[in-house]
Coordinates of C-alpha atoms in Angstrom, one line a residue:
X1 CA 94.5 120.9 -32.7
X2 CA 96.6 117.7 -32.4
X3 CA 96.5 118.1 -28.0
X4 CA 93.1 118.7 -27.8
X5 CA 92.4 115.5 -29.5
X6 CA 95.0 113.7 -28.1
X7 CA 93.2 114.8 -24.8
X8 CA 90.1 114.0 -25.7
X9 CA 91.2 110.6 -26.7
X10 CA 92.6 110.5 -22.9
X11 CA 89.0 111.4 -21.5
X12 CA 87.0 108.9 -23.6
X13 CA 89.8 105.6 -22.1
X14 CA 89.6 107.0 -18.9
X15 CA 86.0 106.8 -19.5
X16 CA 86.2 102.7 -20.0
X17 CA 89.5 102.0 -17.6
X18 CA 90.2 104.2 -15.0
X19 CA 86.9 103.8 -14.0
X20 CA 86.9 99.8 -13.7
X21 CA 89.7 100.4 -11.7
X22 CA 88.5 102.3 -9.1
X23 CA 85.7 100.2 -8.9
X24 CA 87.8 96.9 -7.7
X25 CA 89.4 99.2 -5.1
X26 CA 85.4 100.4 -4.1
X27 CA 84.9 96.5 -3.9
X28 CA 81.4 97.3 -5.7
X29 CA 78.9 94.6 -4.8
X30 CA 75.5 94.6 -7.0
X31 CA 74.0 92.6 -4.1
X32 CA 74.8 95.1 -1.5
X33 CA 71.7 97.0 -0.6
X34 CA 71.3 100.3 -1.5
X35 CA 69.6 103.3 0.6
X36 CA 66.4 103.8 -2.1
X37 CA 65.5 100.3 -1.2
X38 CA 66.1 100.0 2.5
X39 CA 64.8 104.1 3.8
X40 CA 62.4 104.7 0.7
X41 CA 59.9 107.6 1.8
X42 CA 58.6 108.5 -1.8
X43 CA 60.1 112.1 -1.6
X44 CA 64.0 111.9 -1.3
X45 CA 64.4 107.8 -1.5
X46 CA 63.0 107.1 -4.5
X47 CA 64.4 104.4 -7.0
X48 CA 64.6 105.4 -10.5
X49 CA 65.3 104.1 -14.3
X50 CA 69.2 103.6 -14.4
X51 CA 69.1 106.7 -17.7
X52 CA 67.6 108.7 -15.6
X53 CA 69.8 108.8 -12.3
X54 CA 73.0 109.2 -14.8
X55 CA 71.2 111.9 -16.4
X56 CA 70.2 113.8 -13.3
X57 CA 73.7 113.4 -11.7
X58 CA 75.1 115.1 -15.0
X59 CA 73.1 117.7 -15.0
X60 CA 73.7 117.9 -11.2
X61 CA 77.2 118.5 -11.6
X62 CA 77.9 120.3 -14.5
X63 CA 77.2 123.6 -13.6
X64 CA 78.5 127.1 -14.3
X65 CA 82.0 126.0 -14.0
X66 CA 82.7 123.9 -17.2
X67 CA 81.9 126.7 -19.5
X68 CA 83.0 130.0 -17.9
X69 CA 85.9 128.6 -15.7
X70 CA 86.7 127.2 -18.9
X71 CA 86.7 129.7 -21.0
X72 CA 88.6 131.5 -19.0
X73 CA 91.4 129.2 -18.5
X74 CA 91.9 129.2 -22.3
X75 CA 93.5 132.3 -21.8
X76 CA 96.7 130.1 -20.1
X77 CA 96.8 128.4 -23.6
X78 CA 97.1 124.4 -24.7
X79 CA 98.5 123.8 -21.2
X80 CA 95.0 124.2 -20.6
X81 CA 93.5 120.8 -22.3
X82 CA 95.9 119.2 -20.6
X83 CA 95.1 119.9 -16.9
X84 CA 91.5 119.7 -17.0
X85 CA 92.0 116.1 -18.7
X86 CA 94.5 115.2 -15.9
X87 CA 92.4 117.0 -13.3
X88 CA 89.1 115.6 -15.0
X89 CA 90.2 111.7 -14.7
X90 CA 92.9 111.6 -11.5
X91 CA 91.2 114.1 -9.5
X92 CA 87.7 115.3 -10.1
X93 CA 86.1 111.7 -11.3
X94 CA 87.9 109.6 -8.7
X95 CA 86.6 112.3 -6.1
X96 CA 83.0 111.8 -7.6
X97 CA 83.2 108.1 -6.9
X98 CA 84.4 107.8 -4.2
X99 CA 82.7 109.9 -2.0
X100 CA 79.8 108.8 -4.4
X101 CA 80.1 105.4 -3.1
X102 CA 81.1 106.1 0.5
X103 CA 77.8 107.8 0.8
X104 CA 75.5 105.4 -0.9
X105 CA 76.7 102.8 1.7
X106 CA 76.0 105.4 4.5
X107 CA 72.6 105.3 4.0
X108 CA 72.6 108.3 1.5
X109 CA 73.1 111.0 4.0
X110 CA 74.9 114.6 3.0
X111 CA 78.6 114.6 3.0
X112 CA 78.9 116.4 6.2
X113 CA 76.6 114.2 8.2
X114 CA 79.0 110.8 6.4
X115 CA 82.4 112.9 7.2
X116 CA 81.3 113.0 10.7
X117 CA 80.9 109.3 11.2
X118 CA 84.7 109.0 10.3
X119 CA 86.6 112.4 11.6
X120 CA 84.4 113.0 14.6
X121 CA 81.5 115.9 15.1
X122 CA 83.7 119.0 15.3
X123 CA 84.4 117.6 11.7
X124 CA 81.0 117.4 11.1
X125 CA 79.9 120.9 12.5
X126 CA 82.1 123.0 10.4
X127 CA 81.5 120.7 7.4
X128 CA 77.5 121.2 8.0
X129 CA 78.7 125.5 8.4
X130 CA 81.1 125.6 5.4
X131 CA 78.5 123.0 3.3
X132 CA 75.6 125.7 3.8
X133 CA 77.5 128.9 3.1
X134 CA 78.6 127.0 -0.5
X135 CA 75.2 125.8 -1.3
X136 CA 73.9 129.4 -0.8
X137 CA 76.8 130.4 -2.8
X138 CA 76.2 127.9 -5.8
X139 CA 72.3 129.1 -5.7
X140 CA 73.1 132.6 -5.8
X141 CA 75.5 132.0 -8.8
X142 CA 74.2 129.5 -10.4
X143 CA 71.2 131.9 -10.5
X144 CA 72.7 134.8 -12.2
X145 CA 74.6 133.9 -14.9
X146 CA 71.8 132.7 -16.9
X147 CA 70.0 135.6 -16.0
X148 CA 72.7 137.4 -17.3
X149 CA 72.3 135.3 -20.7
X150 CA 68.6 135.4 -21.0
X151 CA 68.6 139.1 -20.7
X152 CA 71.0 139.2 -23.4
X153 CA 68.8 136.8 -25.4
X154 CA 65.6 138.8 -24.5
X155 CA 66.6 142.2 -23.5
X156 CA 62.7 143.0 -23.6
X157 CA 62.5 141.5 -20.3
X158 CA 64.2 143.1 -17.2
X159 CA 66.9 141.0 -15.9
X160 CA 65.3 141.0 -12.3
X161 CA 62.1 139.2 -14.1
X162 CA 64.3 136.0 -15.0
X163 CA 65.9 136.4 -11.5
X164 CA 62.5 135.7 -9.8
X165 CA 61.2 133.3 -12.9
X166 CA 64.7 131.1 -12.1
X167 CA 64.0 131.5 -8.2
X168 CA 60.3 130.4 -8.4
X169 CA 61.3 127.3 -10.5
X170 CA 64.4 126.7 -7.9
X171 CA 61.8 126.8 -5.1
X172 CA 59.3 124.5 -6.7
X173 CA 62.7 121.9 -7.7
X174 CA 64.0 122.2 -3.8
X175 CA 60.1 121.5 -2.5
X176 CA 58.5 118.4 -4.8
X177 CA 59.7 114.8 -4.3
X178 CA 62.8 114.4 -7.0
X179 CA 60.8 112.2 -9.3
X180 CA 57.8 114.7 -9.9
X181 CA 60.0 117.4 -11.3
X182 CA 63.5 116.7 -11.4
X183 CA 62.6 113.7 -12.6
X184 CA 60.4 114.5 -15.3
X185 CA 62.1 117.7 -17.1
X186 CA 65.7 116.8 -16.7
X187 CA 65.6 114.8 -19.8
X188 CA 64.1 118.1 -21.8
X189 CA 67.2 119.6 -20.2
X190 CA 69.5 116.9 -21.1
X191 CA 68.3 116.9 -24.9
X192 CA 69.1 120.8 -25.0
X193 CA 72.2 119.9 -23.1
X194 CA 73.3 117.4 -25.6
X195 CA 72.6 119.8 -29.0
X196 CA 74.5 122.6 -27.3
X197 CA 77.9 120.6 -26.8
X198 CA 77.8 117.8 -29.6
X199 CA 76.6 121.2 -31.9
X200 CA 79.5 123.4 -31.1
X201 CA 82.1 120.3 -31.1
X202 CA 81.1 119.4 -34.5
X203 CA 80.8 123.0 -35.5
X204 CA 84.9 123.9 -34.3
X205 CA 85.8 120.9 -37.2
X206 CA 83.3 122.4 -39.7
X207 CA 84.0 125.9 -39.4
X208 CA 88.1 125.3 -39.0
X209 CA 88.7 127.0 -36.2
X210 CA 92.5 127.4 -35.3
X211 CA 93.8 125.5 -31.5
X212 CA 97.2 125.5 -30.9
X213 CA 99.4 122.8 -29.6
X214 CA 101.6 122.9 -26.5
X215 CA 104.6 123.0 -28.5
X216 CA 103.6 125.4 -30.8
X217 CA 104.2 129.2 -30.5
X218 CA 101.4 130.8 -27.9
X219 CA 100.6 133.6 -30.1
X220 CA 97.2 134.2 -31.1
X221 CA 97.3 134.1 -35.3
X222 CA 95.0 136.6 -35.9
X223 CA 94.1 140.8 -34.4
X224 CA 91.7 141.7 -32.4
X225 CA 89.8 145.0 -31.9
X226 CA 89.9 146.1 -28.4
X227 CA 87.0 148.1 -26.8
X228 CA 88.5 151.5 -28.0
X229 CA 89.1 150.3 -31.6
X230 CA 92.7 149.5 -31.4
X231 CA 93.9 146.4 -33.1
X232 CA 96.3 143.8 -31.1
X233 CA 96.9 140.2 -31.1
X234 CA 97.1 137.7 -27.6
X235 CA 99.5 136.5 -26.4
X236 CA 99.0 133.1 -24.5
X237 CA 102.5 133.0 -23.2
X238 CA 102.7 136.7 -21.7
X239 CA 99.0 135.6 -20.5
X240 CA 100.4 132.2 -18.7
X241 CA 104.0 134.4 -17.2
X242 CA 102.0 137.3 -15.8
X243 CA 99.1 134.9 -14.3
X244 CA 100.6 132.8 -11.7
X245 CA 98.7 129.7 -13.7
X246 CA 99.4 127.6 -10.1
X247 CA 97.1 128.6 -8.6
X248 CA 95.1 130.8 -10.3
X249 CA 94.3 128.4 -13.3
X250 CA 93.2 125.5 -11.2
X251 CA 90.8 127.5 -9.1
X252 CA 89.4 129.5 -12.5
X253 CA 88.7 126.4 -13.8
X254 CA 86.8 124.7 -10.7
X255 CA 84.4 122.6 -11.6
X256 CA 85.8 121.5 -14.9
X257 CA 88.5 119.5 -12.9
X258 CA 87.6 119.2 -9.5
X259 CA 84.7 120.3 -7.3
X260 CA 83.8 119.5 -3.6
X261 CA 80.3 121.0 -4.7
X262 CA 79.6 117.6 -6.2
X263 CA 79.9 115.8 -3.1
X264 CA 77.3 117.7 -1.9
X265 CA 75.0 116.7 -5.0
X266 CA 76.4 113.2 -4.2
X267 CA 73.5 112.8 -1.3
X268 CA 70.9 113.3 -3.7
X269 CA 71.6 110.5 -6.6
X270 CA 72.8 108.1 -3.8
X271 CA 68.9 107.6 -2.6
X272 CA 67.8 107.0 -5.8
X273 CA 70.3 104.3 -7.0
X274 CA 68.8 100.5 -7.6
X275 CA 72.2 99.1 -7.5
X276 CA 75.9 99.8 -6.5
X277 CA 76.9 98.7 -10.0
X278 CA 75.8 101.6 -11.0
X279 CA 78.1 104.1 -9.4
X280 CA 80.5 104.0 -12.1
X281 CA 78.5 105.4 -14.7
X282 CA 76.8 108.1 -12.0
X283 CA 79.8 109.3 -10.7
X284 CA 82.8 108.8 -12.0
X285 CA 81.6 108.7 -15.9
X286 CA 79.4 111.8 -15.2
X287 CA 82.3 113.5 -14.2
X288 CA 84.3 112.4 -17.2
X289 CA 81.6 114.1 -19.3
X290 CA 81.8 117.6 -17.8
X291 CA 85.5 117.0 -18.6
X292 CA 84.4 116.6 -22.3
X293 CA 82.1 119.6 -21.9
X294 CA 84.7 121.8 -20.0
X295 CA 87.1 120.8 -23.0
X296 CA 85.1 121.9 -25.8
X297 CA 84.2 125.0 -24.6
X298 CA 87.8 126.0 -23.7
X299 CA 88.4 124.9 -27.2
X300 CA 86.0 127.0 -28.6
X301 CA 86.9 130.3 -26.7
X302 CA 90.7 129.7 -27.9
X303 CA 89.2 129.0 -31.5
X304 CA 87.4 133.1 -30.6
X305 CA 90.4 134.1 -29.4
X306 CA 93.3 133.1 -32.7
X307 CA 90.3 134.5 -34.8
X308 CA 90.5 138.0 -33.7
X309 CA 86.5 137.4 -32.7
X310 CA 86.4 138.8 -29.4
X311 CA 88.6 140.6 -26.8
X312 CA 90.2 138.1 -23.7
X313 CA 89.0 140.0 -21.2
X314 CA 87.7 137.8 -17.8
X315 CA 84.0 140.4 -17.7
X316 CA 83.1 140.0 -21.6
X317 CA 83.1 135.7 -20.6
X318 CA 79.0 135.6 -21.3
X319 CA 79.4 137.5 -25.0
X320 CA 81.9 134.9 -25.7
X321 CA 79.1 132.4 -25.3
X322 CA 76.9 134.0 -27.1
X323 CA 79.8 134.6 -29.8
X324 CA 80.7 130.8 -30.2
X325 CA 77.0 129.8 -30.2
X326 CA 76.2 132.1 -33.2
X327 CA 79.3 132.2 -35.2
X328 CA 79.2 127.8 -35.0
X329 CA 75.3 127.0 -35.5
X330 CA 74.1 130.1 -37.2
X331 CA 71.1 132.1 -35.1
X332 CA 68.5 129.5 -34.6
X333 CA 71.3 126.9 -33.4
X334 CA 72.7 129.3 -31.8
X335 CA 69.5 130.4 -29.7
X336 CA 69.4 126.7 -28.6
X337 CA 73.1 125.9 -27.8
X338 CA 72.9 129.1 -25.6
X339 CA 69.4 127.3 -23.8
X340 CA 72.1 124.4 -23.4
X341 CA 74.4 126.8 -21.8
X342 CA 71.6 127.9 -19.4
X343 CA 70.1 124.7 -18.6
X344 CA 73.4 123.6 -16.8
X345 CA 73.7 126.2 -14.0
X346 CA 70.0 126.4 -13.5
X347 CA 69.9 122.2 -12.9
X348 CA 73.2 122.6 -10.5
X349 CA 71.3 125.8 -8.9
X350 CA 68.2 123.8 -7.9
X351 CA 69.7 120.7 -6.5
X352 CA 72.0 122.4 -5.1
X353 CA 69.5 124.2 -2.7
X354 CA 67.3 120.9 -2.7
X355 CA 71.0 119.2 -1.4
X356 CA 71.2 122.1 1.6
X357 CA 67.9 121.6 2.6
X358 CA 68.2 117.7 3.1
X359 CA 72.0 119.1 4.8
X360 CA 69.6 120.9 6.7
X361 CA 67.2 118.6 7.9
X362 CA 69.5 115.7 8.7
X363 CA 71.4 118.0 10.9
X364 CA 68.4 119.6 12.6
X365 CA 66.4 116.0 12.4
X366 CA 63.4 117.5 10.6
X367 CA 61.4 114.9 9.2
X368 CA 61.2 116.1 5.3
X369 CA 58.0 113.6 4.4
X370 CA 55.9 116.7 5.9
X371 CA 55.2 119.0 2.9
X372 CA 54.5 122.0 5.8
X373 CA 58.0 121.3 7.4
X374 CA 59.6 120.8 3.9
X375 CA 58.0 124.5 2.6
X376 CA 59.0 126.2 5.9
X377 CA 62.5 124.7 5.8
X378 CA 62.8 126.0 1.9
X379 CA 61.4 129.1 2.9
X380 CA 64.2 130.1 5.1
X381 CA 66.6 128.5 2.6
X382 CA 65.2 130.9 0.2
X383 CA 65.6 133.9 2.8
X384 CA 69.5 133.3 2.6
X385 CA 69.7 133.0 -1.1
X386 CA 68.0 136.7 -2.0
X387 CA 69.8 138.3 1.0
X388 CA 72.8 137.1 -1.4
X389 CA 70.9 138.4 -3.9
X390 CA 70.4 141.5 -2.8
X391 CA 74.2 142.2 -2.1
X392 CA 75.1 140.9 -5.6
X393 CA 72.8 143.5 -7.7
X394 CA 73.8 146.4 -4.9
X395 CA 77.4 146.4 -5.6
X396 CA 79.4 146.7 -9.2
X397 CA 81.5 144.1 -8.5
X398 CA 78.7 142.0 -6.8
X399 CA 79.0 138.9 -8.8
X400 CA 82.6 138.6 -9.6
X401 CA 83.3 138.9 -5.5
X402 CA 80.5 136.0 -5.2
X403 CA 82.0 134.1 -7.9
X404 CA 85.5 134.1 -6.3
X405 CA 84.5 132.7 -3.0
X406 CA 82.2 130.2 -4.5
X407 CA 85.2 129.0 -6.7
X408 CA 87.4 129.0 -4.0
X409 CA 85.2 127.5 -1.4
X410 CA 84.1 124.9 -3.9
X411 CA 88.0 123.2 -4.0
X412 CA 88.8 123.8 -0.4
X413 CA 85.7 121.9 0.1
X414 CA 87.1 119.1 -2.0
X415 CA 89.7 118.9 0.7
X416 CA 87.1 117.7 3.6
X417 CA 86.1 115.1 1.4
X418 CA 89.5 113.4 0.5
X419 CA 89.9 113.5 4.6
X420 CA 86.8 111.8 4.8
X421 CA 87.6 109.3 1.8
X422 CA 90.6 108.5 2.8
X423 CA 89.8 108.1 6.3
X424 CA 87.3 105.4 5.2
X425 CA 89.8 103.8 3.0
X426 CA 92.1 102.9 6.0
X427 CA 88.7 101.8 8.4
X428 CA 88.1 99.3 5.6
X429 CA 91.2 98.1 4.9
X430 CA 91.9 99.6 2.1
X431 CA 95.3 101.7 3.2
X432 CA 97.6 100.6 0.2
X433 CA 95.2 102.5 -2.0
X434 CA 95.2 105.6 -0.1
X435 CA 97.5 107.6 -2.4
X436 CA 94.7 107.7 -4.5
X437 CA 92.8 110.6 -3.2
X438 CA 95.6 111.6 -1.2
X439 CA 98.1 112.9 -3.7
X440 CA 95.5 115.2 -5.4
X441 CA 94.1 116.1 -2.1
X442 CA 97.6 117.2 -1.6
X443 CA 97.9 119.3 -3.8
X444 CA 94.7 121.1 -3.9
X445 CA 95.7 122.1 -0.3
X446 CA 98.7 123.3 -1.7
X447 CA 96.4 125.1 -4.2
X448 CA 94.1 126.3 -1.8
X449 CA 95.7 127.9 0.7
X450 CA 98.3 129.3 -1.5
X451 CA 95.6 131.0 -3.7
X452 CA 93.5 132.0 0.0
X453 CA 97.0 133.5 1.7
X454 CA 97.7 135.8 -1.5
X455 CA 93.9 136.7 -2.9
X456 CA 92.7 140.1 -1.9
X457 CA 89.4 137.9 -0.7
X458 CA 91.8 136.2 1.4
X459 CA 94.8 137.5 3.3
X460 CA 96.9 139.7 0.5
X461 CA 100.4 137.9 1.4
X462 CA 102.9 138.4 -1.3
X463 CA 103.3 135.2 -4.1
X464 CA 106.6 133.9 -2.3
X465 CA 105.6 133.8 0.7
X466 CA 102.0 132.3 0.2
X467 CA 103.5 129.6 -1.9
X468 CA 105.9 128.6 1.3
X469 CA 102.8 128.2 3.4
X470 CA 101.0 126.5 0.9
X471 CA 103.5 123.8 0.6
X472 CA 103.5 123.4 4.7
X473 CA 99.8 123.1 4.8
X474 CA 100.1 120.5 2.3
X475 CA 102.8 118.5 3.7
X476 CA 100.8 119.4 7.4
X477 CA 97.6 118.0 5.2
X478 CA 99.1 114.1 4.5
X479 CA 100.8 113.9 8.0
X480 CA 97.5 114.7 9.8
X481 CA 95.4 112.5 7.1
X482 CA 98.1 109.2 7.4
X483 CA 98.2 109.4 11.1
X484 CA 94.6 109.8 12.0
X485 CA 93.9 107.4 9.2
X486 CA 96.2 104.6 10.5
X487 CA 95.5 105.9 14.2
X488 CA 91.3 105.2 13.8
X489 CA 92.0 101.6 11.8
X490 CA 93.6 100.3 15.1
X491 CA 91.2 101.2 16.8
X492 CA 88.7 99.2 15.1
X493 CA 91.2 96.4 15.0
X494 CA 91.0 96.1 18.8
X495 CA 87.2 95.9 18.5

């Protein structure tokens, strides 16, 4: 128990330090003026309440991946808490900022459209390709896992019902200006939100459930029954040798610690900020949060796990939701922790396909303050999503394929940002800080393209091997970043 506190404490400085920090290197400027005040349109530039943007960029964010990537990486044990609070404050929140800020003071646009302006338009052309196919990804998966959930919850109603109930709300989300609806029921969502994850972090201390420390012996306390009725305990530390935890664990965990997917989201809050001062709380503090949110629900599956309550098995990840909601706030708290659990895929889903159709429209120049251009541009947006659909119900291992590549994509994505941060940083003189995004851009590449070369999605190149090339492509990724970096800041010094 003692290193998940200990690593909460972490999250909650970082939350008041690390933070200021970055801000002196951002050079934040209150005065500076902000894109909802100098392109306001009343659909997609639209200033609002200072609660309310934090709120909608939590809610943004913290998706799918802080409670089923974390889950999951429980299964590598305590090592666990202390990556996604490493990851969480050096890495994921210092990525939200930055590129947060970079594209408020690019007029707000998408993060392909803002990389472009500093690595050139091939840059931007595949960023605008590999943005889209992740956006269709997110809104395919962020679509059925609470499906999955609310079929479980309801099993009266066909899963393919919630399908099209979650679709027709995403399409409505993606279509009205971002103050009529996003606007308006995001703070119902955040109050379920809220219950869910203060509920189930009080309910851990209450109901005594066992975490183990790092230095502790990684051997679940307690037997569990398997699927065929045998009793057997977990082991944590055959879990973590037989796992390859680099890279596995830090792609499993995604969004938790990192995820380029919130650069993408980015592009939305950006245009409806009053003031730069408030990018710390937006984006770097958001992130923070879905740090605390990915912690307590890794937590609480290893709190499952030492009791013998359920099987760690990656497929049974949705009944260990419903499991920890239950067994900590009985059946009516439960009912609503689990309506917190759905509420944050379902508010990444529809901002995430509201984010690829201002992508879109940017890169095509289609004015978006036409309601018949916006409906016809979401319509083919839409097309995409239930083609995905379609594959993901049509083949057994539908979903978990999707899932992979949407996890994967979502860090290698991560990658194209850092370029373009760091690229900025040496334009505006800000070179000495470079190291900053660098060194976890580093080595995610290493991450990446290790995971990639060895993954049966990817090329199937035995472990030694693919960790040799992932090391190249990292070392090939900071020579290529420090010389075009320095390479474009001379040029603008002989301007």
């Amino acid at each position: 128990m003692l290193t998940f506190l200990v690593c909460l404490t972490a999250l909650v400085i970082a939350y008041f330090t690390y933070g200021r920090y970055l801000e002196r290197v951002a050079a934040i400027d209150p005065a500076r003026s902000v894109p909802s005040e100098t392109l306001f349109d009343g659909v997609d530039y639209v200033p609002m309440p200072r609660w309310r943007v934090f709120l909608i960029q939590l809610l943004n964010i913290a998706g799918t991946g802080p409670i089923f990537g974390a889950i999951l990486g429980a299964a590598f044990g305590p090592v666990a808490f202390l990556w996604i609070t490493l990851g969480g404050i050096f890495m994921g929140a210092m990525h939200d900022f930055l590129s947060g800020v970079m594209l408020v003071r690019n007029d707000g646009l998408s993060i392909p459209e803002v990389a472009g302006r500093y690595l050139g338009t091939g840059m931007r052309q595949f960023m605008r390709l590999f943005s889209v196919v992740l956006l269709v990804l997110v809104g395919a998966v962020f679509l059925l896992s609470p499906a999955d959930i609310l079929s479980g919850m309801v099993p009266s109603v066909p899963h393919t019902v919630w399908v099209w109930l979650i679709l027709a709300y995403y399409f409505v989300a993606t279509l009205l200006p971002i103050d009529k609806i996003i606007g308006r029921i995001y703070p119902v969502f955040g109050a379920i939100l809220l219950f869910s994850a203060v509920g189930v972090f009080i309910g851990m201390f209450v109901k005594g459930y066992p975490l183990l420390n790092v230095w502790d012996t990684w051997e679940a306390p307690l037997a569990f029954s398997m699927v065929d009725g045998a009793k057997t305990t977990f082991s944590y530390q055959a879990y973590f040798d037989a796992n390859h935890f680099i890279p596995i664990f830090f792609i499993t965990v995604a969004c938790g610690m990192l995820s380029g997917f919130h650069s993408t989201q980015t592009a939305i809050i950006s245009r409806t900020m009053k003031s730069e001062k408030e990018g710390r709380n937006t984006f770097y503090n958001m992130m923070v949060l879905e740090g605390f949110i990915a912690m307590i629900w890794a937590a609480a599956a290893m709190g499952v796990y030492n009791l013998g309550l359920q099987e760690v098995n990656a497929s049974l990840a949705t009944g260990t939701v419903g499991i920890i909601c239950r067994d900590l706030l009985g059946p009516v708290g439960g009912i609503i922790a689990l309506l917190g659990v759905i509420v944050l895929p379902i508010t990444s889903g529809d901002t995430a396909l509201r984010s690829l159709r201002l992508s879109v429209s940017e890169s095509l120049h289609i004015d978006q303050s036409s309601k018949a251009k916006r409906l016809g541009l979401s319509a083919i947006i839409f097309a995409l999503v239930a083609v995905i659909l379609v594959f993901a119900k049509s083949s057994p291992d539908g979903f978990n394929l999707l899932w992979r590549y949407f996890a994967w994509s979502n860090q290698t994505l991560s990658l194209f940002a850092f370029l373009g941060i760091s690229v900025w940083m040496f334009e505006n003189s800000k070179a000495k800080w470079v190291w900053i995004p660098l060194i976890p851009a580093a080595w995610y590449t290493f991450v990446t393209v290790t995971y990639i070369a060895n993954a049966q999605i990817g090329f199937h190149i035995p472990w030694t091997p693919a960790y040799i090339i992932g090391v190249c492509a990292a070392v090939a990724y900071v020579g290529i970043v420090v010389w075009y970096g320095k390479k474009r800041a001379a040029r603008l010094q002989k301007l």
